[in-house]
Tab-separated table of C-alpha atoms and ligand atoms in Angstrom:
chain	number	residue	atom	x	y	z
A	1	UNK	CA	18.993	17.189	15.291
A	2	UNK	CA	15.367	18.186	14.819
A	3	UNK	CA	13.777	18.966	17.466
A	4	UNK	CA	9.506	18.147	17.741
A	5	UNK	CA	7.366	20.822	19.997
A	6	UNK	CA	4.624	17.952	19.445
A	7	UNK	CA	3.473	18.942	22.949
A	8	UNK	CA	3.084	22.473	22.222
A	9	UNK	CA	1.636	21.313	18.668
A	10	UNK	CA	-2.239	21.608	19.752
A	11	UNK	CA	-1.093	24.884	21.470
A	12	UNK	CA	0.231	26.542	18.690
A	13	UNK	CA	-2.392	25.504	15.533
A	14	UNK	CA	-5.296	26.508	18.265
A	15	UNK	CA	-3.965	29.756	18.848
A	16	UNK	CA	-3.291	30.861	15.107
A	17	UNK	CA	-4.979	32.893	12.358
A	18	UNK	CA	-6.484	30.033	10.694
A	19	UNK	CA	-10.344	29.792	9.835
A	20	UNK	CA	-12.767	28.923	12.956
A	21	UNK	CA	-14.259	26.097	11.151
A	22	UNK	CA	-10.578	24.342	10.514
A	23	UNK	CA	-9.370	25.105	14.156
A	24	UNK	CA	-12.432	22.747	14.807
A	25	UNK	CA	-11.563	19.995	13.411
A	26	UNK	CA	-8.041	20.554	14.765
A	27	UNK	CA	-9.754	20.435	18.021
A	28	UNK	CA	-11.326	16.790	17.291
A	29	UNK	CA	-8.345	15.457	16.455
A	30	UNK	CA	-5.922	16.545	19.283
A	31	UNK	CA	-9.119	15.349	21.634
A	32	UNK	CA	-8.541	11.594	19.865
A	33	UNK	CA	-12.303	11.938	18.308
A	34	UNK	CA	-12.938	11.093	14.888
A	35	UNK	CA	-13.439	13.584	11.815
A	36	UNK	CA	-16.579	13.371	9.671
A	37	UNK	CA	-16.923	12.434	6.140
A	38	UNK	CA	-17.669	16.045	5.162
A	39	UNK	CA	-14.726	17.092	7.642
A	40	UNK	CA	-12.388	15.139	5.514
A	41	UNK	CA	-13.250	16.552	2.350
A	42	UNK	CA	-13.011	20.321	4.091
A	43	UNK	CA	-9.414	18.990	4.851
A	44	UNK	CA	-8.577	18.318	1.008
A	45	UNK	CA	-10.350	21.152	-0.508
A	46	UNK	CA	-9.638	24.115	2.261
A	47	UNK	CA	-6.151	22.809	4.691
A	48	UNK	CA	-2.882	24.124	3.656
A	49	UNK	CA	-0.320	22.109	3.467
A	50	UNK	CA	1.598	23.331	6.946
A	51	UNK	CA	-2.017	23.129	8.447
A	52	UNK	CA	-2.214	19.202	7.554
A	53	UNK	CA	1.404	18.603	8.779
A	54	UNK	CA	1.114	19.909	11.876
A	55	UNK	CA	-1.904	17.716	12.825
A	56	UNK	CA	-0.665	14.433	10.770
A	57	UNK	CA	2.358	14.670	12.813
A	58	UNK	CA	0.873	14.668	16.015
A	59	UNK	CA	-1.375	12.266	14.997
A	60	UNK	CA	2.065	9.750	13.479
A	61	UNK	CA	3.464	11.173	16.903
A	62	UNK	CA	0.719	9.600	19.447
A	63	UNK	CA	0.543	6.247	17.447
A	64	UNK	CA	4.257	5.826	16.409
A	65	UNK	CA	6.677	7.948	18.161
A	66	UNK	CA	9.380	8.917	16.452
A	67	UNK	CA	9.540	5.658	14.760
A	68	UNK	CA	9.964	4.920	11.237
A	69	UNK	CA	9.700	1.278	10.097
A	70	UNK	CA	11.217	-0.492	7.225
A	71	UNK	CA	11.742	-4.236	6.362
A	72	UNK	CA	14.099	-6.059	4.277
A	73	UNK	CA	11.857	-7.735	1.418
A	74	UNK	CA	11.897	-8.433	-2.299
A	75	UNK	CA	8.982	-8.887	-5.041
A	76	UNK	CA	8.472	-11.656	-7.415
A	77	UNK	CA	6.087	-10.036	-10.214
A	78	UNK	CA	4.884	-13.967	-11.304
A	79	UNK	CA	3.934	-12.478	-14.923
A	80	UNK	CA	2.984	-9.195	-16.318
A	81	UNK	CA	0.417	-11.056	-18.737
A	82	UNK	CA	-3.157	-10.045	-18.172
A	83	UNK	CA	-7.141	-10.776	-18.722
A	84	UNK	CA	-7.609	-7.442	-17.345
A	85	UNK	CA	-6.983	-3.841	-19.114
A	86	UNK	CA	-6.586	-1.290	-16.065
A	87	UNK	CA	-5.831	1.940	-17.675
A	88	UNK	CA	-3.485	3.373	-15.449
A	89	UNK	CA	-1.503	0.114	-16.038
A	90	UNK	CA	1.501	-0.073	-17.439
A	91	UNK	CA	2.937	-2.898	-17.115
A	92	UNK	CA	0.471	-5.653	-18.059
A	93	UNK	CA	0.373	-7.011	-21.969
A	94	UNK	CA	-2.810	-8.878	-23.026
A	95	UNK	CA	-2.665	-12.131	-23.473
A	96	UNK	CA	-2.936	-11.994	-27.300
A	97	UNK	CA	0.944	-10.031	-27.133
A	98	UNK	CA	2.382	-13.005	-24.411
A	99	UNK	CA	5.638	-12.817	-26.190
A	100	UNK	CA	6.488	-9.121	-24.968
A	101	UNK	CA	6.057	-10.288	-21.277
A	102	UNK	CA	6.744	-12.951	-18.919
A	103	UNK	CA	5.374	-15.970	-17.335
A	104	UNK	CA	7.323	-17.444	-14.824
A	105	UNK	CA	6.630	-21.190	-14.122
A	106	UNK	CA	6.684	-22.636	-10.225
A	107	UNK	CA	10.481	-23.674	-10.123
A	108	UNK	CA	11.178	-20.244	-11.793
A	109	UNK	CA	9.459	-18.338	-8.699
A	110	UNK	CA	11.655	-21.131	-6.856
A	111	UNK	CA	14.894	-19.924	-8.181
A	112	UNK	CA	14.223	-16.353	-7.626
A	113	UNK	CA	13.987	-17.217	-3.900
A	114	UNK	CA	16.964	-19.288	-3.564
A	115	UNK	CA	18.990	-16.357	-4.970
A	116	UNK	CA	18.240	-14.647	-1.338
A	117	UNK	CA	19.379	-17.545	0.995
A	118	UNK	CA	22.784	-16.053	2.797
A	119	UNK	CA	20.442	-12.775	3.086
A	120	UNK	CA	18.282	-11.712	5.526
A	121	UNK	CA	15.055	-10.942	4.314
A	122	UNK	CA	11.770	-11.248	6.068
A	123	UNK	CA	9.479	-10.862	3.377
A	124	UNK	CA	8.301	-11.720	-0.434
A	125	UNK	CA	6.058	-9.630	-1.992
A	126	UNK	CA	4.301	-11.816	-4.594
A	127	UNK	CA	1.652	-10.641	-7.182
A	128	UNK	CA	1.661	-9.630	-10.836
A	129	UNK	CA	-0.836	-10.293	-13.482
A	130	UNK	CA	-3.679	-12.406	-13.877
A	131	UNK	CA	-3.671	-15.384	-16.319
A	132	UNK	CA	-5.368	-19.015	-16.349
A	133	UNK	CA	-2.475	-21.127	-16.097
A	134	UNK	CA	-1.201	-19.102	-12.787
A	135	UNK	CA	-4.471	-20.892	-10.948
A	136	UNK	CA	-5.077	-22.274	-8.280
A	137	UNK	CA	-3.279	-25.482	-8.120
A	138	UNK	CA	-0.391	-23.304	-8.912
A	139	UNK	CA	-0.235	-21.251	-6.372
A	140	UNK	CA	-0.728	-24.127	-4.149
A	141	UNK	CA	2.780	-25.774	-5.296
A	142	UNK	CA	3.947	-22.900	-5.206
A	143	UNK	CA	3.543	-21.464	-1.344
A	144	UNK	CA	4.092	-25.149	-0.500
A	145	UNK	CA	7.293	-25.248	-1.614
A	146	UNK	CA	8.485	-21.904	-0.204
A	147	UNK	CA	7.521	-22.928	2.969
A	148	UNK	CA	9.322	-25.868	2.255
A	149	UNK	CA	12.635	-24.288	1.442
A	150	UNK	CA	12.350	-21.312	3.339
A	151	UNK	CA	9.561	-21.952	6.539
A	152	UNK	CA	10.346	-18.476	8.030
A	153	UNK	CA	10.373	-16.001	4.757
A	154	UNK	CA	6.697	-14.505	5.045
A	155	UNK	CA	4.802	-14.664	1.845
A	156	UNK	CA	3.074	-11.832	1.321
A	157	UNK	CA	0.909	-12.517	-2.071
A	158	UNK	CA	-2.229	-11.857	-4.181
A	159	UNK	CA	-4.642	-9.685	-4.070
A	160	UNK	CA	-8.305	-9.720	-4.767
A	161	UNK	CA	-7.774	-9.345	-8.115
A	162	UNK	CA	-5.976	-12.551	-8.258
A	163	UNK	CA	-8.255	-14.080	-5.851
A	164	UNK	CA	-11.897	-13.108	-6.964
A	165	UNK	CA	-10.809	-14.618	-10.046
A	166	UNK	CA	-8.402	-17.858	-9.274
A	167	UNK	CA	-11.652	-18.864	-6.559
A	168	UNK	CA	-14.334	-18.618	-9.502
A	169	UNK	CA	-12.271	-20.593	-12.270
A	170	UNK	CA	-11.732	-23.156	-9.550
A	171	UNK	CA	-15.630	-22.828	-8.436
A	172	UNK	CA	-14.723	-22.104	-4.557
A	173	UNK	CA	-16.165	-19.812	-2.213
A	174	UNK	CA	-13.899	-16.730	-1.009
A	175	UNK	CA	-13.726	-18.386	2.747
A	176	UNK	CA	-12.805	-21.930	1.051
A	177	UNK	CA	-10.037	-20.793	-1.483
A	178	UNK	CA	-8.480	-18.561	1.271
A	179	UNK	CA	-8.342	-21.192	3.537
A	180	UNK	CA	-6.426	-23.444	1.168
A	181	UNK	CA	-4.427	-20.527	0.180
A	182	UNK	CA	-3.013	-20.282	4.093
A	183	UNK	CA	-3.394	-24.243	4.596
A	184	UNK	CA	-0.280	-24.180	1.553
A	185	UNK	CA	1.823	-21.048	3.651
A	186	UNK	CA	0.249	-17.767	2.926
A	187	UNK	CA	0.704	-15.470	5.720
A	188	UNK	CA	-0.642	-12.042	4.586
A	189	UNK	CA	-2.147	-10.277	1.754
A	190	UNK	CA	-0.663	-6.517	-0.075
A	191	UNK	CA	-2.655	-3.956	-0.190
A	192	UNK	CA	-3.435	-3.629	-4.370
A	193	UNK	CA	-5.847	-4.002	-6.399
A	194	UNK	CA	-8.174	-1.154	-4.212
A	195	UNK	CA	-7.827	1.214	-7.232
A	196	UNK	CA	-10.693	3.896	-6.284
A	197	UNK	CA	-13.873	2.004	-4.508
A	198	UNK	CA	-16.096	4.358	-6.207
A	199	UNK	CA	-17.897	2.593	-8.667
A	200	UNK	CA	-18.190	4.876	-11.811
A	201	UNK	CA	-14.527	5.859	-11.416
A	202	UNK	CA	-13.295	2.098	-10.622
A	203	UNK	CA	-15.755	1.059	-13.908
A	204	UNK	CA	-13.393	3.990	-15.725
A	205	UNK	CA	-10.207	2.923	-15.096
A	206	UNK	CA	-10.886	-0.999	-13.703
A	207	UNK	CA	-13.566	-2.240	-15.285
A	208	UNK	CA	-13.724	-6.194	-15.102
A	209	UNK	CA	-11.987	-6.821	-12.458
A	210	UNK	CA	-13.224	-7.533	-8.757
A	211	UNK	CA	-15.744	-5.098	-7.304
A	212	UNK	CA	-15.574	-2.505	-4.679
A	213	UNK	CA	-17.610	-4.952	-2.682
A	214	UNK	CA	-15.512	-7.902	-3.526
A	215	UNK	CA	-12.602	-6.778	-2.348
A	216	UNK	CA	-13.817	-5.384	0.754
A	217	UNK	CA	-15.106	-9.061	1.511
A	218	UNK	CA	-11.850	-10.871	0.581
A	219	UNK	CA	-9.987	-8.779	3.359
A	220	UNK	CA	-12.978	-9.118	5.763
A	221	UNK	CA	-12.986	-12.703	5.490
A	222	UNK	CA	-9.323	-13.261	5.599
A	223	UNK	CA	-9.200	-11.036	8.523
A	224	UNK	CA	-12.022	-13.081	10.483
A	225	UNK	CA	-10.020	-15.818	9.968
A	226	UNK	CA	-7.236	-14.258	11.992
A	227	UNK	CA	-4.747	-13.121	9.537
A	228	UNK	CA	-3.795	-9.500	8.298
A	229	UNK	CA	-3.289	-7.417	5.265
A	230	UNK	CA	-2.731	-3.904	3.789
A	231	UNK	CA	-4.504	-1.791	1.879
A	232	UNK	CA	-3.970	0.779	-0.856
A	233	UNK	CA	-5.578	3.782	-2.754
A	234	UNK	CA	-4.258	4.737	-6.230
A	235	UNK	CA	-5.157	8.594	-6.097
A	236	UNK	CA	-4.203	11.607	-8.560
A	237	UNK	CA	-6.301	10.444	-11.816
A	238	UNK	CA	-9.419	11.093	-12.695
A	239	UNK	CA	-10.874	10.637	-8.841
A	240	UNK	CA	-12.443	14.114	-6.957
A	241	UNK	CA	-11.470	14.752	-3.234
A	242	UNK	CA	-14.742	13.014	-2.030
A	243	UNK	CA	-14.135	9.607	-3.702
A	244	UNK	CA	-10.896	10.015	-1.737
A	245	UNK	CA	-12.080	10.276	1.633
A	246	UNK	CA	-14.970	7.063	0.197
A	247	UNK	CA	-12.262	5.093	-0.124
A	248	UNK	CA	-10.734	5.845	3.628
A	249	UNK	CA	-13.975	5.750	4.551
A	250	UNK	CA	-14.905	2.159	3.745
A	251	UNK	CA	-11.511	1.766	4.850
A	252	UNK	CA	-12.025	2.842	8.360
A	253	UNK	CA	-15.563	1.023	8.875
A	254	UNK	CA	-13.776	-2.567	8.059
A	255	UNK	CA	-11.163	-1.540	10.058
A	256	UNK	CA	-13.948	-0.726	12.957
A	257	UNK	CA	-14.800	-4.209	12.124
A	258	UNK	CA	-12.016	-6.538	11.799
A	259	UNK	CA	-9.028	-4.529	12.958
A	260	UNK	CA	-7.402	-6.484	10.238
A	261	UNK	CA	-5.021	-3.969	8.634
A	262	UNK	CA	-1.852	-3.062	9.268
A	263	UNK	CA	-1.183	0.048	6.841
A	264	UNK	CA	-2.540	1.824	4.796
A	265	UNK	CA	-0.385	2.943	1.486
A	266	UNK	CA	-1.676	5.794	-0.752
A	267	UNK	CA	0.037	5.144	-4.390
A	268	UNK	CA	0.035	8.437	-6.814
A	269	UNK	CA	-0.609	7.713	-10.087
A	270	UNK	CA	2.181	7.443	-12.565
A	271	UNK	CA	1.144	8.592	-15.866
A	272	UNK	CA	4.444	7.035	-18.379
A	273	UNK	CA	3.462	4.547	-21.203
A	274	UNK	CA	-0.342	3.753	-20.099
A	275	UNK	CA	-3.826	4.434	-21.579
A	276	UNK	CA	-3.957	7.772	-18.801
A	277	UNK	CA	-0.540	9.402	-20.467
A	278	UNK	CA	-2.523	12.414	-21.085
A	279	UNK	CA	-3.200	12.817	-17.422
A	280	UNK	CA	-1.715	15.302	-15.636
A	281	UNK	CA	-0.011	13.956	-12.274
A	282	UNK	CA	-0.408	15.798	-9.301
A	283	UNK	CA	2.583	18.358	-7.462
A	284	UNK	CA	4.414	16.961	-4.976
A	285	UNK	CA	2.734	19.522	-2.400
A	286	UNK	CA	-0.746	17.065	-3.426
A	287	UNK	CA	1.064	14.032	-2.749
A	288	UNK	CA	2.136	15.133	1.090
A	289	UNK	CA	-1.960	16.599	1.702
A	290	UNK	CA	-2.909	12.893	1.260
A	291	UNK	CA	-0.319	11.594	3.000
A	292	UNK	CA	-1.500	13.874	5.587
A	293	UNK	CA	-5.393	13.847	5.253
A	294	UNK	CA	-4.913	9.879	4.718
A	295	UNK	CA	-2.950	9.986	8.474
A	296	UNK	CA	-6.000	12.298	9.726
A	297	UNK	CA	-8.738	10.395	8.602
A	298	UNK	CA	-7.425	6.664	9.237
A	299	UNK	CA	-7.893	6.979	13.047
A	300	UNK	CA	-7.835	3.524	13.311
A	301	UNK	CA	-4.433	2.303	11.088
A	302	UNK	CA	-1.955	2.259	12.989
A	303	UNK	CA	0.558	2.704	10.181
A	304	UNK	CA	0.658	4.419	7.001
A	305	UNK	CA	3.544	3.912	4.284
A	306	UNK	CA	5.215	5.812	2.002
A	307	UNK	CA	6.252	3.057	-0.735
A	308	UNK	CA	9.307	4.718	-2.097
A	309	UNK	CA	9.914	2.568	-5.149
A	310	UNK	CA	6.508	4.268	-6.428
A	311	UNK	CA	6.961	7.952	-4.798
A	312	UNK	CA	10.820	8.489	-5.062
A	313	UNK	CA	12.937	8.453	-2.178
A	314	UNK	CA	12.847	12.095	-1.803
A	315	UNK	CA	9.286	12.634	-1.254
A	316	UNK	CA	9.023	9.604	0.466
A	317	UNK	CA	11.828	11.085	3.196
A	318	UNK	CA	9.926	14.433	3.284
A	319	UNK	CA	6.377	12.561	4.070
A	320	UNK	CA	8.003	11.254	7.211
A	321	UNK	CA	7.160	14.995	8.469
A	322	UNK	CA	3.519	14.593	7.376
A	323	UNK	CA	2.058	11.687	8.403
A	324	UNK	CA	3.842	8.341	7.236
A	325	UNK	CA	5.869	6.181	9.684
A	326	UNK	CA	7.077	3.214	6.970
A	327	UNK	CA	9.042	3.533	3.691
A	328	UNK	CA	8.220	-0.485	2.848
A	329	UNK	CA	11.889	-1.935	2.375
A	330	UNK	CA	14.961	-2.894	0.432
A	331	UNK	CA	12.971	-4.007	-2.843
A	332	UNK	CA	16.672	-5.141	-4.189
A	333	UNK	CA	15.191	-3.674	-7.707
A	334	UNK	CA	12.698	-7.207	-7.770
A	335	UNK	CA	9.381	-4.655	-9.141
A	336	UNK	CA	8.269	-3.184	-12.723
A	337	UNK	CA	4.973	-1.882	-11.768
A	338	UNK	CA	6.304	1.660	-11.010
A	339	UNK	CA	9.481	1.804	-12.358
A	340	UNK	CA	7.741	0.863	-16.112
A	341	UNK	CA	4.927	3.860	-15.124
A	342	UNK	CA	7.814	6.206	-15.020
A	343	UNK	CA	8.827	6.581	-11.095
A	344	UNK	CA	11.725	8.478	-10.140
A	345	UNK	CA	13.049	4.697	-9.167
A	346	UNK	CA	14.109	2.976	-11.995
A	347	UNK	CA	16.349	0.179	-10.425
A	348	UNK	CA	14.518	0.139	-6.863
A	349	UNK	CA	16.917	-0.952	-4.546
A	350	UNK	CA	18.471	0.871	-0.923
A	351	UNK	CA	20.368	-0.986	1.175
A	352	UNK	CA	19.972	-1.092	5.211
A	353	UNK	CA	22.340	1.419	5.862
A	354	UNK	CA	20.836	3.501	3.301
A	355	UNK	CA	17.411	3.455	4.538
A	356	UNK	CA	18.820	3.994	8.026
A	357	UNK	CA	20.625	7.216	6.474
A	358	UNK	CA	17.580	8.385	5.003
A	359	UNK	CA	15.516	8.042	8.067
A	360	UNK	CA	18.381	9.071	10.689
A	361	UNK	CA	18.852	12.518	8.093
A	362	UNK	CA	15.640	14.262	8.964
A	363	UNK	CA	15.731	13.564	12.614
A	364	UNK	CA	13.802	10.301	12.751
A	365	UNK	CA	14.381	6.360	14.554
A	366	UNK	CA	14.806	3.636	12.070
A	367	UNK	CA	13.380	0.344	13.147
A	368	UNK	CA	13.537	-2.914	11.363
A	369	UNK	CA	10.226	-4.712	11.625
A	370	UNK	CA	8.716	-7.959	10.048
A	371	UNK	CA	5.535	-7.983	7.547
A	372	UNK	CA	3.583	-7.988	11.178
A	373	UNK	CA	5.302	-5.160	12.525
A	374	UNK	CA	7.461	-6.906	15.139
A	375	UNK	CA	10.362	-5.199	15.369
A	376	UNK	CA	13.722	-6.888	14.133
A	377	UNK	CA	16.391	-4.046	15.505
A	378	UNK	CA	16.321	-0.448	16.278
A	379	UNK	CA	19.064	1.793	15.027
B	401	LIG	O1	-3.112	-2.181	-7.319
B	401	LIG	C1	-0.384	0.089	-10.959
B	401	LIG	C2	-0.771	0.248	-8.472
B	401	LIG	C3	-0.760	-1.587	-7.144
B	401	LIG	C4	0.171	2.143	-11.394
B	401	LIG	O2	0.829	-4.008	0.601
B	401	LIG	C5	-0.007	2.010	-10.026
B	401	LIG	O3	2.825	-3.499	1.265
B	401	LIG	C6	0.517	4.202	-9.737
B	401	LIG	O4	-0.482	-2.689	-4.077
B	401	LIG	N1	0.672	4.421	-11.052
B	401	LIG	C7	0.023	-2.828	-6.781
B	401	LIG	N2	0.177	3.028	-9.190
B	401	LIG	C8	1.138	-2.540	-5.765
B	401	LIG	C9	0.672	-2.558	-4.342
B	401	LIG	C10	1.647	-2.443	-3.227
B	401	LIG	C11	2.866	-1.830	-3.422
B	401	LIG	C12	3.755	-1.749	-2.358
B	401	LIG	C13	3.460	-2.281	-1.126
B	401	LIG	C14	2.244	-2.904	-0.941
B	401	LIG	C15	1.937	-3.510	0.388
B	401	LIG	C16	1.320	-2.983	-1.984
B	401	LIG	O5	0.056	-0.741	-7.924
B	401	LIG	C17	-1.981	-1.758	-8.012
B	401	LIG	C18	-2.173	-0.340	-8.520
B	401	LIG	O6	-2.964	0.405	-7.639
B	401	LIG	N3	-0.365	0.731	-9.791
B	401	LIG	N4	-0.043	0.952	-11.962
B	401	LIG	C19	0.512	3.424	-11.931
B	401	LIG	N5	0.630	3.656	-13.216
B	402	LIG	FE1	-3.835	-6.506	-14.704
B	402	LIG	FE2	-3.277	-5.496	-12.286
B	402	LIG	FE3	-2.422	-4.221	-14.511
B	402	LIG	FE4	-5.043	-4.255	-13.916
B	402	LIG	S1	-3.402	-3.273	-12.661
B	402	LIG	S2	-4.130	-4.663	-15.945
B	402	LIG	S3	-5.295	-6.256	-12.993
B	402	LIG	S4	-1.770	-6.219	-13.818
């Protein structure tokens, strides 16, 4: 059994050796007031790793307990075709080289689903590619009929990407395709397609596909019509610490906004078979600063997520001590995004009592939850 002084915690960091200006911040955030900008970047570029810990865990503590949330979910990936050429991608083929990938048609997606009937999952994770014939109408048929076969699976699906461009080949508004979208049985949106807001960086490694702006204003919208989503930041490329903390940052003012999103999910980059090979990716040390930093900064998220199939399960266990308070699900090996960009996962797929292991092992509570964080079972 582990055992957390997280009383003692602000104690302890305000008493030690560290520099004046970092026992500061420390200050701010054990008095629940928000760090600066130029705060945040201190964090990345001056906070040892123990340093972030320390105050990421009080910070998980206070919002989360000793909770640590997973669901049980599976991904359809609808095709791996794509208009788009995202450098860091790979797992898309352009449309020109169809035949090395997939396009699944509407009772394809159907037949994937009815594979999970006798099991108990909550969620399905739907997004892939972007192609004409996967348009409008067809997402449409296909949300209806989930909901027809299925009226209490949650579909998670589509992000921005999908939707900035589906709405403009079918010559609707944001607020009018959304609302058909959840009119047919979409009930929340994934995080994706967020990349690095900053522009010359996005441009780099995203250029042609939905803007900074755009898909700030998808999630604002569908949030102001009630709903909720996710969102993620693919760090550990070609990005500096500041664009970091301008991602969180535009981040945390729609959040001051809409309250919209649930959690947020730093992905590292995974450098195997795309155009960034050469690339270096960054220590696992780098990966639990964000985690941490990202747990600091969000003040307003209430959860952040460690998506295992991308980070390992190791890594993803040890981030539970810096910050995160979700490892995403059981997966049941439905994704090729990360296992194709060379994650530690190949075949992602842990069962409930494995999860519950992993989370149990280093002292933590697992908790079942639904895409909306309602909780399904403690353990
Ligand atoms: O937007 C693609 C990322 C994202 C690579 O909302 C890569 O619960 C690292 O958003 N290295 C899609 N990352 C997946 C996603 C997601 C995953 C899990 C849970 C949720 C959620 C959302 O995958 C893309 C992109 O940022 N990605 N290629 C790569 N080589
Ligand atoms: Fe297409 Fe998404 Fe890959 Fe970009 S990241 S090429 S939008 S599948």
């Amino acid at each position: 059994m582990i055992l957390s002084p997280i009383n003692q915690t602000p104690q302890l960091l305000l008493n030690s050796n560290y520099p004046t200006h970092l026992k500061a911040i420390a200050q701010k955030v054990f008095n629940k007031q928000r760090i600066t900008f130029n705060e945040g970047v201190t964090l990345y570029k001056e906070a040892e790793l123990a340093f972030l810990g320390t105050l990421a865990n009080y910070v998980r503590f206070q919002k989360n307990g000793n909770n640590v949330y997973f669901n049980h979910n599976f991904h359809v990936e609808p095709t791996n075709i794509c208009v788009y050429t995202c450098s860091f991608c790979s797992y898309s083929r352009l449309i020109k080289h169809r035949e090395q990938g997939w396009e699944l048609s509407v009772e394809q997606i159907l037949d994937i689903i009815k594979k999970y009937d006798d099991q108990a999952v909550t969620e399905v994770h739907i997004t892939g590619g972007v192609v004409p014939k996967q348009d409008l109408a067809f997402y449409i048929e296909l949300f209806q009929k989930i909901k027809l076969h299925r009226p209490n699976l949650h579909i998670k699906a589509l992000t921005p990407v999908e939707f900035h461009y589906i709405f403009k080949k079918a010559k609707l508004s944001y607020e009018e395709g959304l609302k058909l979208m959840k009119d047919a049985g979409l009930d929340s949106l994934p995080g994706g397609g967020a990349e690095i807001f900053d522009k010359e960086i996005r441009d780099k490694i995203a250029g042609g596909k939905c803007s900074t702006e755009e898909w700030l204003s998808i999630h604002q919208i569908w949030h102001q019509m009630g709903n909720f989503s996710n969102a993620t930041m693919l760090y550990g490329h070609i990005e500096s610490f500041e664009h970091r903390i301008d991602h969180m940052d535009k981040l945390r003012n729609l959040q001051d906004l809409t309250n919209g999103f649930n959690a947020f999910i730093p992905l590292k980059f995974r450098n195997k078979e795309n155009e960034m090979a050469h690339v270096p990716e960054v220590s696992v040390i780098e990966d639990l600063r964000n985690y941490a930093i990202s747990r600091i900064y969000l003040d307003n998220f209430n959860h952040i997520k460690a998506y295992w199939a991308m980070i390992g399960r190791d890594t993803a266990q040890l981030s539970l001590n810096f910050g995160t308070d979700d490892l995403d699900g059981t997966i049941d090996d439905t994704t090729k995004i990360y296992s194709m960009a060379g994650s530690e996962e190949q075949h992602p797929k842990l069962s409930t009592e494995q999860l519950v292991q992993l989370i149990k092992a280093v002292g933590k509570t697992p908790v079942q939850r639904d895409t909306l964080y309602n909780v399904v079972k403690t353990y």
